[in-house]
Structures are given as structure tokens and as C-alpha cells.
Amino acid sequence: MSKLLLKLESINKNFAGRPVIENVSLSLQQGEITTLIGPNGAGKSTLAKIILGLIKPDSGSRVASSAVRIGYMPQKVTIDPTLPISTVRFLQLANVSQQACHDALESMSISHLATTPIQNLSGGEHQRVLLARAILRKPNLLVLDEPVQGVDVKGQNALYKMINGLATSLNCAVLMVSHDLHLVMSATDHVICLNRHICCQGHPEQITQDPAFIDIFGQTTAVYSHHHDHDHNLHGEVLDETIHSHGADCHHD
Amino acid sequence: MTDFLLYALLAGLGVALVAGPLGCFVVWRRMAYFGDTLAHSALLGVSLGVLLDINLNITIIAIPLTMAIGLVFLEQRGFLALDTLLGILSHSALAAGLVVISLLPDVRVDLLSLLFGDLLAVTKSDLWMIYTVAAAVMALLGLLWKQLINITVDPELAAVEGTNVTMVSTALMLITALVIALAMKVVGVLLITALLIIPAATARRISHTPEHMAIAASLIAMLTVVMGLAMSWNLDTPAGPSVVISASFLFCLSLTYRRQLS
């Protein structure tokens, strides 16, 4: 069953007069994994925050279903070292029971870190704790901003597997932000290539046959390839407007 | 024991009680310079209050609050780094306060006691004021504790999970302004931040949860008030600086404590 959870229509956002999001529309359905890819400065995190309701767009509308419960995994949480706080206490801030916190740690296979000060965690452990907090409130929409940031390749694979499992077990919509143009999960249902505007979007392709690729990334990830019908200059502006039309007629090799 | 010493002790303990947990937030949220700015503008509050003949208890709180709101507004414009902005506001407020005091027709303001506190001149009505405000601050902190910790850890995560971040951080600003108005009596505008951050920094070394740290900071701040008053009584030193020096002494002691642990 697919249910519309959240919808953006013609969103525009400027920062200090500079456009960061231009005319973006998208919808997030229950049970669907959407990946937002694009270069640095493409406005991915800004768009994610508009979806979360943290940033108000200058124009356009954000319509959320009344049933939507959002779980958010920020890029990074920086906690001052002077604040003494354990991992399990960090999870309890989400206002859930102690048992729920331990269950979430368990499902991320990090129960042994419950009493560790959160500032002492490694990159991979840190990301798992953030993911645990995101799922604590049993969300039906997960927004993950660069979930594998600061994690080594092996750990990235494990994290992607976990996210995939979560999407299934929680039956939730997932919006994942990644700056990596080549590496996205094969299980992604929908890929949006963003560079301030939506360059193109569609289903990712299964290209997992290359032995070298499998050797490095394993079977679970795929190269997403699409035909880019236009180029960008260094400022992200579209170079040849005539051959490019946004979104609708993008096609994949 | 004479009355004025008892009053001084009770006033100091009341302020120390609330300085502990608030000082923790100042340390966690890196607001030390922010505290300085509010403290300096409290001096401006006093001088404006005298100049315009308004109740000082009102101006001492109103001027820092106005300053805090102005600060938030300027920060959102984002054309200057926050520390530069704080430096400008903080020292402008201090300078303006001093200039206004010098303009007052006859000197009715004891500048030294404003700058460094005048714990030994505390009256019974001051005590009432201190304990009423301290009770209000403790109630607010208790009520909002979980949300305050939440926005300190990560405001965006807290907002997504339903915390009203603007309301809670505004409340924290109000609490800070209230505590600074109180602490002015004890250590004066120039040393207020010290009374907030030194006990908290000392408590950090022996604490494993935010609550432990807040309670430990309160107890340490109270201890430094007792030590500072004893020092002031025996050596005839000014009370405010004596309290701060005692806090620094305990902080140095805490450094050796950690070394023994590891």
C-alpha cells in the first residue's frame, strides 16, 4: 500500500539573495526510498530541512499528511565536550521509554555503547546512534542527511543494509541525502538529482555486474547512472538552456 | 556573628544555588561571552534607572533582556561573526553605563560596588528579592530542564521531535538575565561570568550526567561563597573578588583530582 505522506510544490528558497532551491516539487510515499543526490552546495540539506519543516520556503507549499511522524538523522551532531551525556541518555531525549532506547540500540547492534559518553564514539558508532534516535519514535517518514558520512567503506555498506532493513520493517518512506553521484543503494526506488533545481529524476539502474565494483562495494549497492542532458558551470548554472528541460523528459542509459 | 555577615552569607548562598545549573548551560552552550554582554548591559540598566528615576530592579533586568533580543536580531542578519557582535555590544554597554553614571548630577551610585559587588551591604529586602527570584529561576529550570538539555544537544533534532525551540531558548535568555541581575549584588558586573562558569567547569571534572554536573556546580558555588566570605572577613579583602578567587582555587584543585583518577 502506498500512501502520500508529504508533498512539496514549487518550492523556492533564497539565502541572502542567492537562490538555493528553485521551483522544486516532490512527493514522498509510504514504503518508498527516495535518494537526493547532487554536488556540494546543491541545496540538498536545505531541501531536506524544508521537508522537515525546519526552514520555511520563500514560496511554494509544503503539505504534510496528518498521519506523518518524522524521524530525522542530521549530518552530524556536535555536542560540547563539557556536557556529560551517555549514549542512552542521548536517546532518551527523544522522550521515549528506557526500554525503547535499549531496543533501538539493540537493533543497531550497539548495546555495548549505552553508557559510553557520546563524544567518545567513532564515526561509524556515532552514525548508528543518530540512526537509532531517528527510529525511536516509530516514524513513517525517515529523513537521513548523509547517513554514511565519516564512515569507512565497509561500515557504509553495513549502514546502507541497516537503512534498507528499517525501511521494510517500519514500512516507512525514506528520504536520503547523499553527495555521492555514483554510489546509491540498489533498493532506492526513486533518485532525484538536485542542483538547486531538479536536474532529473527516476528509477536507478542495476549495474552491479562489474567485478571490480562488486569487489569494493559488495552486492547491495549499485551505480546509478543517468544521461545528463545539460552541463553546469562552476556556479551550478545550466550552461545550455535550450537542450534542457527540467525533470520531465530526463532519460536513463 | 553579626547580622550583615549573616545576610551576606544567605545572599551569596541563594545566588550560588541558581548560578550552578545556569552556569552549566553557559558552559555547554558556549555562552560565556554572552553572559559578559548581559552583565555589562546590567550596569547600563543601573545608570539609566538612576538617571530616569525608574525602579532599578526593573531596569537591571529590562536592559539586558533588550540587549539579548537585539543580539538575536543582529545575529540573524549574519553580517558579523557572533563574537565580534558580542564584543561590540558588550563593551559599548559597559562604556555607555560608565558615561551615563558620570553624567548624573550628584553621585548617588557607588561605582566600585556595581563593578565588583557589595555583598556586605545586602539588606533584608535584598534577601527577599534574591530568594524570590532564585525560587522562580529554579522552578523555570526544573520545568524546562529536559527541553533545555534537548536544545543544547541539538536544536534541530529537538525541533523535529516537537520541542518549541524558540520558546525554550527565549526562556533561557530570560533566566540568564534574572540570574545576572542577582549575581550583580554578589560579585559585581565584571565578575558575574566567573561565578557562572568556574563552578560549572569544576563540576564537569567529577560529573557523568548533566544533572550531577548542575547539582555539583551549585554545591561548589555555595562552598566558594563561604570560602570567599571567610577570606574577606579574616583578611579584609573585597567580598566579590574573594569569592571568585576561591572558585578559581577549587578549579585548580579539581585539575589534580582528575590526574589521580587516571
PDB file of C-alpha atoms in Angstrom, chain A residues 6-15 19-27 42-53 55-64 194-198 246:
ATOM      1  CA  LEU A   6       4.364  14.663   2.298  1.00  0.00           C
ATOM      2  CA  LYS A   7       4.310  16.832  -0.750  1.00  0.00           C
ATOM      3  CA  LEU A   8       6.328  19.860  -1.839  1.00  0.00           C
ATOM      4  CA  GLU A   9       5.051  22.099  -4.610  1.00  0.00           C
ATOM      5  CA  SER A  10       7.098  24.701  -6.479  1.00  0.00           C
ATOM      6  CA  ILE A  11       9.418  25.426  -3.564  1.00  0.00           C
ATOM      7  CA  ASN A  12      11.793  28.387  -3.848  1.00  0.00           C
ATOM      8  CA  LYS A  13      14.323  29.467  -1.266  1.00  0.00           C
ATOM      9  CA  ASN A  14      16.949  32.229  -1.315  1.00  0.00           C
ATOM     10  CA  PHE A  15      19.749  32.813   1.151  1.00  0.00           C
ATOM     11  CA  PRO A  19      18.801  31.184  -4.877  1.00  0.00           C
ATOM     12  CA  VAL A  20      19.473  27.800  -3.240  1.00  0.00           C
ATOM     13  CA  ILE A  21      16.276  25.995  -4.168  1.00  0.00           C
ATOM     14  CA  GLU A  22      14.448  26.762  -7.396  1.00  0.00           C
ATOM     15  CA  ASN A  23      10.994  25.501  -8.226  1.00  0.00           C
ATOM     16  CA  VAL A  24      11.274  22.080  -6.606  1.00  0.00           C
ATOM     17  CA  SER A  25       8.275  19.776  -6.348  1.00  0.00           C
ATOM     18  CA  LEU A  26       8.337  16.272  -4.971  1.00  0.00           C
ATOM     19  CA  SER A  27       6.204  13.806  -3.084  1.00  0.00           C
ATOM     20  CA  ALA A  42      23.358  21.927  -4.491  1.00  0.00           C
ATOM     21  CA  GLY A  43      20.862  22.671  -1.719  1.00  0.00           C
ATOM     22  CA  LYS A  44      20.300  19.073  -0.639  1.00  0.00           C
ATOM     23  CA  SER A  45      20.419  19.741   3.092  1.00  0.00           C
ATOM     24  CA  THR A  46      18.324  22.882   2.660  1.00  0.00           C
ATOM     25  CA  LEU A  47      15.686  20.886   0.794  1.00  0.00           C
ATOM     26  CA  ALA A  48      15.775  18.201   3.496  1.00  0.00           C
ATOM     27  CA  LYS A  49      15.230  20.890   6.145  1.00  0.00           C
ATOM     28  CA  ILE A  50      12.311  22.308   4.188  1.00  0.00           C
ATOM     29  CA  ILE A  51      10.808  18.812   4.135  1.00  0.00           C
ATOM     30  CA  LEU A  52      11.401  18.593   7.907  1.00  0.00           C
ATOM     31  CA  GLY A  53       9.719  21.955   8.423  1.00  0.00           C
ATOM     32  CA  ILE A  55      13.276  26.007   7.142  1.00  0.00           C
ATOM     33  CA  LYS A  56      10.365  27.966   5.728  1.00  0.00           C
ATOM     34  CA  PRO A  57      10.441  28.283   1.938  1.00  0.00           C
ATOM     35  CA  ASP A  58      10.141  31.740   0.349  1.00  0.00           C
ATOM     36  CA  SER A  59       7.399  30.481  -1.934  1.00  0.00           C
ATOM     37  CA  GLY A  60       5.688  27.191  -2.717  1.00  0.00           C
ATOM     38  CA  SER A  61       3.833  24.889  -0.388  1.00  0.00           C
ATOM     39  CA  ARG A  62       4.658  22.001   1.912  1.00  0.00           C
ATOM     40  CA  VAL A  63       1.719  19.751   2.616  1.00  0.00           C
ATOM     41  CA  ALA A  64       2.165  17.030   5.209  1.00  0.00           C
ATOM     42  CA  LEU A 194      19.399  18.144  -7.424  1.00  0.00           C
ATOM     43  CA  ASN A 195      21.468  21.145  -8.326  1.00  0.00           C
ATOM     44  CA  ARG A 196      19.295  23.927  -6.888  1.00  0.00           C
ATOM     45  CA  HIS A 197      16.616  22.771  -9.315  1.00  0.00           C
ATOM     46  CA  ILE A 198      15.737  19.158 -10.016  1.00  0.00           C
ATOM     47  CA  HIS A 246      13.682  20.125 -16.040  1.00  0.00           C
TER      48      HIS A 246
END
